[in-house]
């Protein structure tokens, strides 16, 4: 689960990282009062779980309380990369001398944590990382040793951060470990003209597997922002909304992940991740199809099942029964392989739904689904 900036900011403060004074509201009237409380001027910041808010016009300096109200009114309701702004945070403006970037992330490729830091933080960090990778230090952190003062000093030195950043690096490691986060990022960490070091923006991704011991995050905080994800979660589906147009259903996380790759390899973009798991019932198939078909971005659906414990005929039965309760409005490409594949294919052949096609290989199925997403007319045989 990703946290909002204001939630990340609270965690930082609890761990002794200095943050500007700030308050959150969903009302522009209240924004005026908050700005007054902050001394008049305020930075009005959209609270959405996506980066690049500044470039999207979601972070603006207001010179006085009246301007803060006006700015809050402009930003509330704004759409930033598909996220609607429902709350703004008003933060005390800080007199920035330099902006740095610091983060810790679980790096699955190397199987350890990575400290990533740069003396050239701020809104252009992606560009810096892409064009001058040498300006961004990437240093593995031994999870058993953690970030000691000595380790933090090495990170700060490698990235060219000022000595005051060492303390922040140690505390930020404390946030990662004690709050069970997979990612903590501060961009920008700033040095003010007075020489103070403050975290002006924060991103924290918590480890969902550790939620049982992080009781502070109740149902409200973990509420899904995406209505499709919320619906899927309510039905107990393992669903993640993505940006593409090919709906994907598979059994087993690994197979679904590789299906996403194969769809991308065919020049299309997957619309979601959905793992129906082993022993998928007709109900689960119907629930999954229902969620995917209600995604307006979806143009075709790919079902990729490798029968192991789950037999393909049971999956085919599930699809047929799902078709009774869900009105299929988009082409569906099904690839069944493994346990009882022939029987499963026969069941779908018998059903002969005009929008359902079968493929025998994963590549072939992904290609068909990608073609259909581009041009649904190619469903009709010439
Ligand atoms: N409290 C603040 N005082 C002064 N400048 C700020 C403040 N908060 C943010 N900024 C400026 O706005 C930029 C963008 O804000 P940030 O919170 O990093 O949003 P995002 O990363 O989503 O664009 C920062 O790089 C910083 O230059
Ligand atoms: Mg930022």
mmCIF file of C-alpha atoms and ligand atoms in Angstrom:
data_model
loop_
_atom_site.group_PDB
_atom_site.id
_atom_site.type_symbol
_atom_site.label_atom_id
_atom_site.label_comp_id
_atom_site.label_asym_id
_atom_site.label_seq_id
_atom_site.Cartn_x
_atom_site.Cartn_y
_atom_site.Cartn_z
ATOM 1 C CA UNK A 1 0.000 0.000 0.000
ATOM 2 C CA UNK A 2 1.230 3.454 -0.908
ATOM 3 C CA UNK A 3 0.724 6.228 1.612
ATOM 4 C CA UNK A 4 -0.307 9.771 0.871
ATOM 5 C CA UNK A 5 2.322 12.446 1.277
ATOM 6 C CA UNK A 6 0.684 13.720 4.467
ATOM 7 C CA UNK A 7 0.782 10.225 5.971
ATOM 8 C CA UNK A 8 4.430 9.759 4.985
ATOM 9 C CA UNK A 9 5.171 13.170 6.469
ATOM 10 C CA UNK A 10 3.637 12.096 9.789
ATOM 11 C CA UNK A 11 5.794 8.977 9.900
ATOM 12 C CA UNK A 12 8.903 11.026 9.108
ATOM 13 C CA UNK A 13 8.088 13.438 11.929
ATOM 14 C CA UNK A 14 7.562 10.582 14.385
ATOM 15 C CA UNK A 15 11.011 9.289 13.501
ATOM 16 C CA UNK A 16 12.608 12.669 14.087
ATOM 17 C CA UNK A 17 12.995 13.806 10.495
ATOM 18 C CA UNK A 18 12.242 17.509 10.296
ATOM 19 C CA UNK A 19 9.255 18.391 8.094
ATOM 20 C CA UNK A 20 7.580 21.762 7.492
ATOM 21 C CA UNK A 21 4.439 22.551 9.469
ATOM 22 C CA UNK A 22 1.420 21.449 7.474
ATOM 23 C CA UNK A 23 -2.257 20.560 7.611
ATOM 24 C CA UNK A 24 -4.633 18.669 5.355
ATOM 25 C CA UNK A 25 -8.127 19.658 4.250
ATOM 26 C CA UNK A 26 -10.747 18.895 1.641
ATOM 27 C CA UNK A 27 -12.267 22.375 1.883
ATOM 28 C CA UNK A 28 -10.928 25.514 0.233
ATOM 29 C CA UNK A 29 -12.480 27.681 2.949
ATOM 30 C CA UNK A 30 -10.566 25.765 5.569
ATOM 31 C CA UNK A 31 -7.443 26.132 3.405
ATOM 32 C CA UNK A 32 -7.650 29.884 3.969
ATOM 33 C CA UNK A 33 -7.760 29.405 7.749
ATOM 34 C CA UNK A 34 -4.878 26.938 7.658
ATOM 35 C CA UNK A 35 -2.770 29.362 5.620
ATOM 36 C CA UNK A 36 -3.505 32.057 8.161
ATOM 37 C CA UNK A 37 -2.350 29.691 10.898
ATOM 38 C CA UNK A 38 0.859 29.033 8.971
ATOM 39 C CA UNK A 39 1.598 32.753 8.884
ATOM 40 C CA UNK A 40 -0.166 33.706 5.643
ATOM 41 C CA UNK A 41 1.901 32.124 2.887
ATOM 42 C CA UNK A 42 1.467 28.443 2.112
ATOM 43 C CA UNK A 43 2.407 25.820 -0.442
ATOM 44 C CA UNK A 44 -0.830 24.142 -1.521
ATOM 45 C CA UNK A 45 -0.202 20.497 -2.436
ATOM 46 C CA UNK A 46 -2.524 17.989 -4.084
ATOM 47 C CA UNK A 47 -2.742 14.758 -2.073
ATOM 48 C CA UNK A 48 -2.745 12.010 -4.688
ATOM 49 C CA UNK A 49 -0.802 8.782 -4.775
ATOM 50 C CA UNK A 50 1.280 9.629 -7.802
ATOM 51 C CA UNK A 51 4.468 11.575 -8.393
ATOM 52 C CA UNK A 52 5.007 14.571 -10.620
ATOM 53 C CA UNK A 53 2.370 16.647 -8.896
ATOM 54 C CA UNK A 54 4.490 19.767 -9.187
ATOM 55 C CA UNK A 55 4.806 19.473 -12.958
ATOM 56 C CA UNK A 56 1.089 18.745 -13.253
ATOM 57 C CA UNK A 57 0.207 22.010 -11.469
ATOM 58 C CA UNK A 58 -0.692 20.268 -8.216
ATOM 59 C CA UNK A 59 1.874 22.100 -6.046
ATOM 60 C CA UNK A 60 1.527 25.883 -5.879
ATOM 61 C CA UNK A 61 2.746 28.663 -3.640
ATOM 62 C CA UNK A 62 0.018 30.953 -2.343
ATOM 63 C CA UNK A 63 1.132 34.388 -1.161
ATOM 64 C CA UNK A 64 -1.663 34.960 1.375
ATOM 65 C CA UNK A 65 -4.713 33.230 2.882
ATOM 66 C CA UNK A 66 -7.074 34.488 0.156
ATOM 67 C CA UNK A 67 -4.741 33.140 -2.529
ATOM 68 C CA UNK A 68 -4.480 29.857 -0.610
ATOM 69 C CA UNK A 69 -8.260 29.484 -0.731
ATOM 70 C CA UNK A 70 -8.317 30.218 -4.453
ATOM 71 C CA UNK A 71 -5.419 27.849 -5.168
ATOM 72 C CA UNK A 72 -6.982 25.093 -3.069
ATOM 73 C CA UNK A 73 -10.214 25.527 -5.037
ATOM 74 C CA UNK A 74 -8.247 25.143 -8.291
ATOM 75 C CA UNK A 75 -6.356 22.059 -7.136
ATOM 76 C CA UNK A 76 -9.252 20.227 -5.420
ATOM 77 C CA UNK A 77 -11.034 18.130 -8.036
ATOM 78 C CA UNK A 78 -8.097 18.335 -10.429
ATOM 79 C CA UNK A 79 -7.117 15.141 -12.246
ATOM 80 C CA UNK A 80 -3.450 14.186 -11.946
ATOM 81 C CA UNK A 81 -2.510 11.130 -14.010
ATOM 82 C CA UNK A 82 -5.923 9.584 -13.487
ATOM 83 C CA UNK A 83 -6.087 10.446 -9.761
ATOM 84 C CA UNK A 84 -8.747 12.896 -8.607
ATOM 85 C CA UNK A 85 -7.564 15.335 -5.952
ATOM 86 C CA UNK A 86 -9.857 15.099 -2.931
ATOM 87 C CA UNK A 87 -7.562 16.653 -0.351
ATOM 88 C CA UNK A 88 -4.857 19.268 -0.297
ATOM 89 C CA UNK A 89 -2.073 19.766 2.192
ATOM 90 C CA UNK A 90 -1.015 23.293 3.052
ATOM 91 C CA UNK A 91 2.615 23.432 4.062
ATOM 92 C CA UNK A 92 4.777 26.213 5.371
ATOM 93 C CA UNK A 93 6.934 27.533 2.516
ATOM 94 C CA UNK A 94 10.585 26.752 2.970
ATOM 95 C CA UNK A 95 13.430 28.892 1.731
ATOM 96 C CA UNK A 96 15.207 26.279 -0.400
ATOM 97 C CA UNK A 97 18.939 26.516 -1.017
ATOM 98 C CA UNK A 98 19.467 23.049 -2.499
ATOM 99 C CA UNK A 99 17.346 19.986 -3.213
ATOM 100 C CA UNK A 100 18.544 16.407 -2.669
ATOM 101 C CA UNK A 101 17.084 12.994 -3.356
ATOM 102 C CA UNK A 102 17.269 10.096 -0.886
ATOM 103 C CA UNK A 103 15.465 6.780 -0.805
ATOM 104 C CA UNK A 104 15.674 3.194 0.333
ATOM 105 C CA UNK A 105 14.037 0.533 -1.739
ATOM 106 C CA UNK A 106 13.802 -3.226 -1.627
ATOM 107 C CA UNK A 107 15.703 -4.241 -4.751
ATOM 108 C CA UNK A 108 14.380 -7.630 -5.769
ATOM 109 C CA UNK A 109 16.962 -7.930 -8.549
ATOM 110 C CA UNK A 110 19.881 -7.944 -6.132
ATOM 111 C CA UNK A 111 17.913 -9.394 -3.237
ATOM 112 C CA UNK A 112 18.724 -6.609 -0.840
ATOM 113 C CA UNK A 113 17.938 -3.010 0.029
ATOM 114 C CA UNK A 114 19.367 -0.210 -2.002
ATOM 115 C CA UNK A 115 20.078 3.328 -0.889
ATOM 116 C CA UNK A 116 19.596 5.713 -3.792
ATOM 117 C CA UNK A 117 20.765 9.280 -3.275
ATOM 118 C CA UNK A 118 21.641 12.328 -5.293
ATOM 119 C CA UNK A 119 22.702 15.883 -4.664
ATOM 120 C CA UNK A 120 20.542 16.858 -7.626
ATOM 121 C CA UNK A 121 17.096 16.095 -6.251
ATOM 122 C CA UNK A 122 13.856 17.824 -7.093
ATOM 123 C CA UNK A 123 11.309 17.570 -9.824
ATOM 124 C CA UNK A 124 13.818 16.587 -12.531
ATOM 125 C CA UNK A 125 15.341 13.586 -10.737
ATOM 126 C CA UNK A 126 14.053 11.138 -13.388
ATOM 127 C CA UNK A 127 15.791 13.129 -16.093
ATOM 128 C CA UNK A 128 18.997 13.327 -14.043
ATOM 129 C CA UNK A 129 18.907 9.558 -13.495
ATOM 130 C CA UNK A 130 18.327 8.918 -17.199
ATOM 131 C CA UNK A 131 20.859 11.340 -18.666
ATOM 132 C CA UNK A 132 23.559 11.395 -15.986
ATOM 133 C CA UNK A 133 23.324 8.177 -13.975
ATOM 134 C CA UNK A 134 26.667 8.985 -12.355
ATOM 135 C CA UNK A 135 24.907 11.806 -10.467
ATOM 136 C CA UNK A 136 22.806 9.233 -8.626
ATOM 137 C CA UNK A 137 24.549 6.985 -6.098
ATOM 138 C CA UNK A 138 23.151 3.477 -5.663
ATOM 139 C CA UNK A 139 24.528 1.697 -2.644
ATOM 140 C CA UNK A 140 23.428 -1.711 -1.343
ATOM 141 C CA UNK A 141 22.417 -1.835 2.308
ATOM 142 C CA UNK A 142 23.044 -5.001 4.276
ATOM 143 C CA UNK A 143 19.655 -5.575 5.928
ATOM 144 C CA UNK A 144 21.232 -7.283 8.945
ATOM 145 C CA UNK A 145 23.609 -4.394 9.587
ATOM 146 C CA UNK A 146 21.154 -1.672 8.560
ATOM 147 C CA UNK A 147 22.134 1.944 8.032
ATOM 148 C CA UNK A 148 24.509 2.811 10.829
ATOM 149 C CA UNK A 149 26.013 6.273 11.111
ATOM 150 C CA UNK A 150 29.067 4.970 9.284
ATOM 151 C CA UNK A 151 26.975 3.477 6.487
ATOM 152 C CA UNK A 152 24.949 6.696 6.236
ATOM 153 C CA UNK A 153 28.162 8.692 5.983
ATOM 154 C CA UNK A 154 29.269 6.487 3.073
ATOM 155 C CA UNK A 155 25.946 7.032 1.289
ATOM 156 C CA UNK A 156 26.060 10.792 1.878
ATOM 157 C CA UNK A 157 29.639 10.954 0.670
ATOM 158 C CA UNK A 158 28.966 8.908 -2.468
ATOM 159 C CA UNK A 159 26.018 11.124 -3.382
ATOM 160 C CA UNK A 160 27.651 14.412 -2.439
ATOM 161 C CA UNK A 161 25.115 15.190 0.280
ATOM 162 C CA UNK A 162 25.979 17.602 3.109
ATOM 163 C CA UNK A 163 27.051 16.102 6.463
ATOM 164 C CA UNK A 164 23.686 17.008 8.075
ATOM 165 C CA UNK A 165 22.024 14.483 5.758
ATOM 166 C CA UNK A 166 23.711 11.590 7.613
ATOM 167 C CA UNK A 167 21.286 11.842 10.528
ATOM 168 C CA UNK A 168 18.303 11.901 8.146
ATOM 169 C CA UNK A 169 19.610 8.796 6.351
ATOM 170 C CA UNK A 170 19.835 6.896 9.648
ATOM 171 C CA UNK A 171 16.339 7.978 10.703
ATOM 172 C CA UNK A 172 14.875 7.197 7.289
ATOM 173 C CA UNK A 173 16.207 3.648 7.609
ATOM 174 C CA UNK A 174 14.320 3.514 10.905
ATOM 175 C CA UNK A 175 11.126 4.452 9.039
ATOM 176 C CA UNK A 176 11.705 1.672 6.518
ATOM 177 C CA UNK A 177 12.374 -1.049 9.046
ATOM 178 C CA UNK A 178 10.111 -0.116 11.943
ATOM 179 C CA UNK A 179 7.126 0.795 9.781
ATOM 180 C CA UNK A 180 7.549 -2.284 7.547
ATOM 181 C CA UNK A 181 8.003 -0.291 4.347
ATOM 182 C CA UNK A 182 9.306 -1.556 1.027
ATOM 183 C CA UNK A 183 10.116 1.954 -0.154
ATOM 184 C CA UNK A 184 10.772 5.259 1.560
ATOM 185 C CA UNK A 185 11.650 8.244 -0.567
ATOM 186 C CA UNK A 186 12.296 11.893 0.182
ATOM 187 C CA UNK A 187 12.372 14.140 -2.852
ATOM 188 C CA UNK A 188 13.242 16.788 -2.231
ATOM 189 C CA UNK A 189 15.217 16.678 0.971
ATOM 190 C CA UNK A 190 16.291 20.313 1.171
ATOM 191 C CA UNK A 191 18.875 22.501 2.806
ATOM 192 C CA UNK A 192 17.509 25.913 3.639
ATOM 193 C CA UNK A 193 19.387 29.167 3.437
ATOM 194 C CA UNK A 194 19.676 28.894 7.243
ATOM 195 C CA UNK A 195 21.388 25.497 6.923
ATOM 196 C CA UNK A 196 18.457 23.392 8.178
ATOM 197 C CA UNK A 197 17.654 20.048 6.560
ATOM 198 C CA UNK A 198 13.975 19.275 5.914
ATOM 199 C CA UNK A 199 11.972 16.631 4.108
ATOM 200 C CA UNK A 200 9.601 18.525 1.798
ATOM 201 C CA UNK A 201 7.990 15.537 0.098
ATOM 202 C CA UNK A 202 7.650 11.889 1.031
ATOM 203 C CA UNK A 203 6.647 8.649 -0.517
ATOM 204 C CA UNK A 204 6.222 5.471 1.507
ATOM 205 C CA UNK A 205 5.097 2.063 0.280
ATOM 206 C CA UNK A 206 4.170 -0.286 3.105
ATOM 207 C CA UNK A 207 4.590 -4.042 2.918
ATOM 208 C CA UNK A 208 1.046 -5.449 2.798
ATOM 209 C CA UNK A 209 2.329 -8.749 4.179
ATOM 210 C CA UNK A 210 3.252 -6.993 7.407
ATOM 211 C CA UNK A 211 -0.104 -5.316 7.882
ATOM 212 C CA UNK A 212 -1.010 -7.654 10.753
ATOM 213 C CA UNK A 213 1.586 -5.973 12.946
ATOM 214 C CA UNK A 214 0.935 -2.412 11.779
ATOM 215 C CA UNK A 215 -2.431 -1.902 13.389
ATOM 216 C CA UNK A 216 -2.470 1.865 12.928
ATOM 217 C CA UNK A 217 -3.485 1.473 9.292
ATOM 218 C CA UNK A 218 -7.196 0.743 9.523
ATOM 219 C CA UNK A 219 -9.692 0.039 6.780
ATOM 220 C CA UNK A 220 -9.981 3.720 5.944
ATOM 221 C CA UNK A 221 -6.309 4.198 5.210
ATOM 222 C CA UNK A 222 -6.066 1.077 3.116
ATOM 223 C CA UNK A 223 -9.207 1.923 1.138
ATOM 224 C CA UNK A 224 -8.574 1.441 -2.549
ATOM 225 C CA UNK A 225 -8.716 4.645 -4.539
ATOM 226 C CA UNK A 226 -9.535 2.841 -7.719
ATOM 227 C CA UNK A 227 -13.201 1.748 -7.753
ATOM 228 C CA UNK A 228 -12.405 -1.410 -9.737
ATOM 229 C CA UNK A 229 -9.695 -2.391 -7.239
ATOM 230 C CA UNK A 230 -12.123 -1.705 -4.392
ATOM 231 C CA UNK A 231 -14.747 -3.941 -6.002
ATOM 232 C CA UNK A 232 -12.220 -6.689 -6.690
ATOM 233 C CA UNK A 233 -10.915 -6.502 -3.111
ATOM 234 C CA UNK A 234 -14.456 -6.799 -1.766
ATOM 235 C CA UNK A 235 -14.827 -10.016 -3.772
ATOM 236 C CA UNK A 236 -11.494 -11.287 -2.497
ATOM 237 C CA UNK A 237 -9.840 -11.110 -5.935
ATOM 238 C CA UNK A 238 -6.120 -10.633 -6.363
ATOM 239 C CA UNK A 239 -6.530 -7.730 -8.838
ATOM 240 C CA UNK A 240 -4.368 -4.743 -9.668
ATOM 241 C CA UNK A 241 -5.494 -2.091 -12.149
ATOM 242 C CA UNK A 242 -2.946 -1.212 -14.827
ATOM 243 C CA UNK A 243 -2.974 1.322 -17.653
ATOM 244 C CA UNK A 244 -3.575 -0.788 -20.755
ATOM 245 C CA UNK A 245 -6.399 -2.194 -22.844
ATOM 246 C CA UNK A 246 -5.969 -5.995 -22.696
ATOM 247 C CA UNK A 247 -7.706 -7.518 -19.670
ATOM 248 C CA UNK A 248 -5.727 -10.445 -18.241
ATOM 249 C CA UNK A 249 -6.890 -13.396 -16.143
ATOM 250 C CA UNK A 250 -4.586 -16.237 -15.196
ATOM 251 C CA UNK A 251 -3.956 -18.781 -12.466
ATOM 252 C CA UNK A 252 -0.857 -18.266 -10.374
ATOM 253 C CA UNK A 253 0.954 -14.975 -9.901
ATOM 254 C CA UNK A 254 3.980 -16.093 -11.910
ATOM 255 C CA UNK A 255 1.922 -17.090 -14.925
ATOM 256 C CA UNK A 256 -0.066 -13.854 -14.764
ATOM 257 C CA UNK A 257 3.134 -11.808 -14.557
ATOM 258 C CA UNK A 258 4.602 -13.517 -17.597
ATOM 259 C CA UNK A 259 1.280 -13.081 -19.403
ATOM 260 C CA UNK A 260 1.576 -9.333 -18.805
ATOM 261 C CA UNK A 261 5.058 -9.449 -20.338
ATOM 262 C CA UNK A 262 3.916 -11.420 -23.353
ATOM 263 C CA UNK A 263 1.006 -9.026 -23.959
ATOM 264 C CA UNK A 264 3.472 -6.136 -23.793
ATOM 265 C CA UNK A 265 5.765 -8.051 -26.157
ATOM 266 C CA UNK A 266 2.894 -8.104 -28.673
ATOM 267 C CA UNK A 267 2.807 -4.311 -28.637
ATOM 268 C CA UNK A 268 -0.295 -4.019 -26.431
ATOM 269 C CA UNK A 269 -0.646 -2.982 -22.809
ATOM 270 C CA UNK A 270 -2.198 -5.116 -20.086
ATOM 271 C CA UNK A 271 -5.205 -3.488 -18.385
ATOM 272 C CA UNK A 272 -4.788 -5.352 -15.128
ATOM 273 C CA UNK A 273 -3.221 -8.153 -13.125
ATOM 274 C CA UNK A 274 -5.707 -10.772 -11.984
ATOM 275 C CA UNK A 275 -4.661 -14.066 -10.434
ATOM 276 C CA UNK A 276 -7.647 -16.347 -9.873
ATOM 277 C CA UNK A 277 -5.407 -18.811 -8.083
ATOM 278 C CA UNK A 278 -5.665 -22.559 -7.936
ATOM 279 C CA UNK A 279 -9.051 -24.270 -7.728
ATOM 280 C CA UNK A 280 -10.769 -21.268 -9.313
ATOM 281 C CA UNK A 281 -14.529 -21.654 -9.164
ATOM 282 C CA UNK A 282 -17.081 -20.478 -11.714
ATOM 283 C CA UNK A 283 -17.959 -17.759 -9.228
ATOM 284 C CA UNK A 284 -14.378 -16.483 -9.112
ATOM 285 C CA UNK A 285 -14.237 -16.506 -12.917
ATOM 286 C CA UNK A 286 -17.549 -14.629 -13.092
ATOM 287 C CA UNK A 287 -16.404 -12.100 -10.495
ATOM 288 C CA UNK A 288 -13.090 -11.591 -12.290
ATOM 289 C CA UNK A 289 -14.657 -11.244 -15.717
ATOM 290 C CA UNK A 290 -17.242 -8.851 -14.289
ATOM 291 C CA UNK A 291 -14.597 -6.525 -12.886
ATOM 292 C CA UNK A 292 -12.476 -6.625 -16.050
ATOM 293 C CA UNK A 293 -15.382 -6.070 -18.447
ATOM 294 C CA UNK A 294 -16.492 -3.037 -16.420
ATOM 295 C CA UNK A 295 -13.128 -1.392 -17.001
ATOM 296 C CA UNK A 296 -13.922 1.042 -19.839
ATOM 297 C CA UNK A 297 -10.295 0.896 -21.016
ATOM 298 C CA UNK A 298 -10.476 -2.856 -21.698
ATOM 299 C CA UNK A 299 -10.905 -3.762 -25.374
ATOM 300 C CA UNK A 300 -10.188 -7.488 -25.246
ATOM 301 C CA UNK A 301 -9.672 -10.087 -22.516
ATOM 302 C CA UNK A 302 -7.079 -12.832 -22.341
ATOM 303 C CA UNK A 303 -7.613 -15.868 -20.116
ATOM 304 C CA UNK A 304 -4.394 -17.819 -19.720
ATOM 305 C CA UNK A 305 -4.650 -20.940 -17.593
ATOM 306 C CA UNK A 306 -2.148 -23.668 -17.062
ATOM 307 C CA UNK A 307 -4.021 -26.531 -15.484
ATOM 308 C CA UNK A 308 -2.212 -28.177 -12.608
ATOM 309 C CA UNK A 309 -4.255 -28.749 -9.490
ATOM 310 C CA UNK A 310 -6.919 -26.729 -11.277
ATOM 311 C CA UNK A 311 -8.190 -28.832 -14.176
ATOM 312 C CA UNK A 312 -8.831 -26.994 -17.453
ATOM 313 C CA UNK A 313 -12.315 -28.480 -17.822
ATOM 314 C CA UNK A 314 -13.252 -26.942 -14.469
ATOM 315 C CA UNK A 315 -11.952 -23.582 -15.705
ATOM 316 C CA UNK A 316 -13.881 -23.972 -18.980
ATOM 317 C CA UNK A 317 -17.006 -24.808 -16.979
ATOM 318 C CA UNK A 318 -16.335 -21.709 -14.932
ATOM 319 C CA UNK A 319 -16.102 -19.573 -18.067
ATOM 320 C CA UNK A 320 -19.316 -21.054 -19.505
ATOM 321 C CA UNK A 321 -21.166 -20.460 -16.255
ATOM 322 C CA UNK A 322 -19.672 -16.996 -15.963
ATOM 323 C CA UNK A 323 -21.076 -16.238 -19.413
ATOM 324 C CA UNK A 324 -24.543 -16.937 -17.978
ATOM 325 C CA UNK A 325 -24.247 -14.245 -15.343
ATOM 326 C CA UNK A 326 -21.926 -11.754 -17.058
ATOM 327 C CA UNK A 327 -22.815 -10.240 -20.421
ATOM 328 C CA UNK A 328 -19.705 -10.577 -22.546
ATOM 329 C CA UNK A 329 -19.264 -7.298 -24.389
ATOM 330 C CA UNK A 330 -15.643 -7.640 -25.475
ATOM 331 C CA UNK A 331 -13.749 -10.420 -27.258
ATOM 332 C CA UNK A 332 -12.335 -13.102 -24.993
ATOM 333 C CA UNK A 333 -9.300 -15.165 -25.971
ATOM 334 C CA UNK A 334 -8.808 -18.332 -23.935
ATOM 335 C CA UNK A 335 -5.675 -20.438 -23.765
ATOM 336 C CA UNK A 336 -6.009 -23.642 -21.792
ATOM 337 C CA UNK A 337 -3.085 -25.953 -21.332
ATOM 338 C CA UNK A 338 -2.082 -28.685 -18.914
ATOM 339 C CA UNK A 339 -4.379 -30.886 -16.865
ATOM 340 C CA UNK A 340 -7.510 -31.827 -18.909
ATOM 341 C CA UNK A 341 -6.831 -29.164 -21.561
ATOM 342 C CA UNK A 342 -8.524 -31.103 -24.367
ATOM 343 C CA UNK A 343 -11.699 -31.533 -22.346
ATOM 344 C CA UNK A 344 -11.666 -27.862 -21.419
ATOM 345 C CA UNK A 345 -11.279 -26.775 -25.023
ATOM 346 C CA UNK A 346 -14.137 -29.057 -26.083
ATOM 347 C CA UNK A 347 -16.427 -27.457 -23.498
ATOM 348 C CA UNK A 348 -15.704 -23.989 -24.904
ATOM 349 C CA UNK A 349 -16.082 -25.246 -28.485
ATOM 350 C CA UNK A 350 -19.492 -26.643 -27.600
ATOM 351 C CA UNK A 351 -20.553 -23.353 -26.059
ATOM 352 C CA UNK A 352 -19.532 -21.612 -29.315
ATOM 353 C CA UNK A 353 -19.924 -18.076 -27.986
ATOM 354 C CA UNK A 354 -19.362 -15.636 -30.876
ATOM 355 C CA UNK A 355 -17.011 -13.465 -28.810
ATOM 356 C CA UNK A 356 -14.901 -16.322 -27.425
ATOM 357 C CA UNK A 357 -11.832 -17.571 -29.265
ATOM 358 C CA UNK A 358 -9.321 -20.191 -28.278
ATOM 359 C CA UNK A 359 -5.585 -20.387 -28.779
ATOM 360 C CA UNK A 360 -3.241 -23.231 -27.976
ATOM 361 C CA UNK A 361 -0.138 -21.247 -27.043
ATOM 362 C CA UNK A 362 0.440 -18.348 -24.705
ATOM 363 C CA UNK A 363 2.161 -16.331 -27.461
ATOM 364 C CA UNK A 364 -0.631 -17.034 -29.927
ATOM 365 C CA UNK A 365 -3.281 -16.114 -27.381
ATOM 366 C CA UNK A 366 -1.528 -12.870 -26.439
ATOM 367 C CA UNK A 367 -1.110 -11.956 -30.113
ATOM 368 C CA UNK A 368 -4.817 -12.496 -30.780
ATOM 369 C CA UNK A 369 -5.823 -10.512 -27.715
ATOM 370 C CA UNK A 370 -3.471 -7.683 -28.706
ATOM 371 C CA UNK A 371 -4.825 -7.661 -32.293
ATOM 372 C CA UNK A 372 -8.400 -7.656 -31.030
ATOM 373 C CA UNK A 373 -7.659 -4.782 -28.672
ATOM 374 C CA UNK A 374 -6.362 -2.797 -31.626
ATOM 375 C CA UNK A 375 -9.178 -3.783 -33.968
ATOM 376 C CA UNK A 376 -12.162 -5.770 -32.639
ATOM 377 C CA UNK A 377 -13.279 -6.276 -36.265
ATOM 378 C CA UNK A 378 -10.581 -8.900 -36.767
ATOM 379 C CA UNK A 379 -12.701 -11.208 -34.605
ATOM 380 C CA UNK A 380 -14.828 -11.867 -37.661
ATOM 381 C CA UNK A 381 -13.197 -14.484 -39.832
ATOM 382 C CA UNK A 382 -12.639 -13.197 -43.358
HETATM 383 N N1 LIG B 1 6.982 23.407 1.711
HETATM 384 C C1 LIG B 1 7.591 23.764 0.580
HETATM 385 N N2 LIG B 1 8.250 24.939 0.510
HETATM 386 C C2 LIG B 1 8.874 25.326 -0.631
HETATM 387 N N3 LIG B 1 8.885 24.618 -1.749
HETATM 388 C C3 LIG B 1 8.239 23.437 -1.769
HETATM 389 C C4 LIG B 1 7.549 22.949 -0.606
HETATM 390 N N4 LIG B 1 7.021 21.752 -0.914
HETATM 391 C C5 LIG B 1 7.363 21.505 -2.203
HETATM 392 N N5 LIG B 1 8.082 22.514 -2.722
HETATM 393 C C6 LIG B 1 8.654 22.599 -4.080
HETATM 394 O O1 LIG B 1 7.774 21.991 -5.000
HETATM 395 C C7 LIG B 1 8.430 20.947 -5.682
HETATM 396 C C8 LIG B 1 7.434 19.832 -5.953
HETATM 397 O O2 LIG B 1 6.845 19.408 -4.741
HETATM 398 P P1 LIG B 1 6.828 17.899 -4.306
HETATM 399 O O3 LIG B 1 6.192 17.856 -2.972
HETATM 400 O O4 LIG B 1 8.179 17.302 -4.417
HETATM 401 O O5 LIG B 1 5.807 17.233 -5.344
HETATM 402 P P2 LIG B 1 6.069 16.246 -6.606
HETATM 403 O O6 LIG B 1 7.298 15.466 -6.321
HETATM 404 O O7 LIG B 1 4.866 15.383 -6.635
HETATM 405 O O8 LIG B 1 6.187 17.118 -7.804
HETATM 406 C C9 LIG B 1 9.590 20.519 -4.794
HETATM 407 O O9 LIG B 1 10.629 19.971 -5.543
HETATM 408 C C10 LIG B 1 9.966 21.832 -4.148
HETATM 409 O O10 LIG B 1 10.844 22.535 -5.016
HETATM 410 MG MG1 LIG B 2 8.645 15.302 -4.893
#
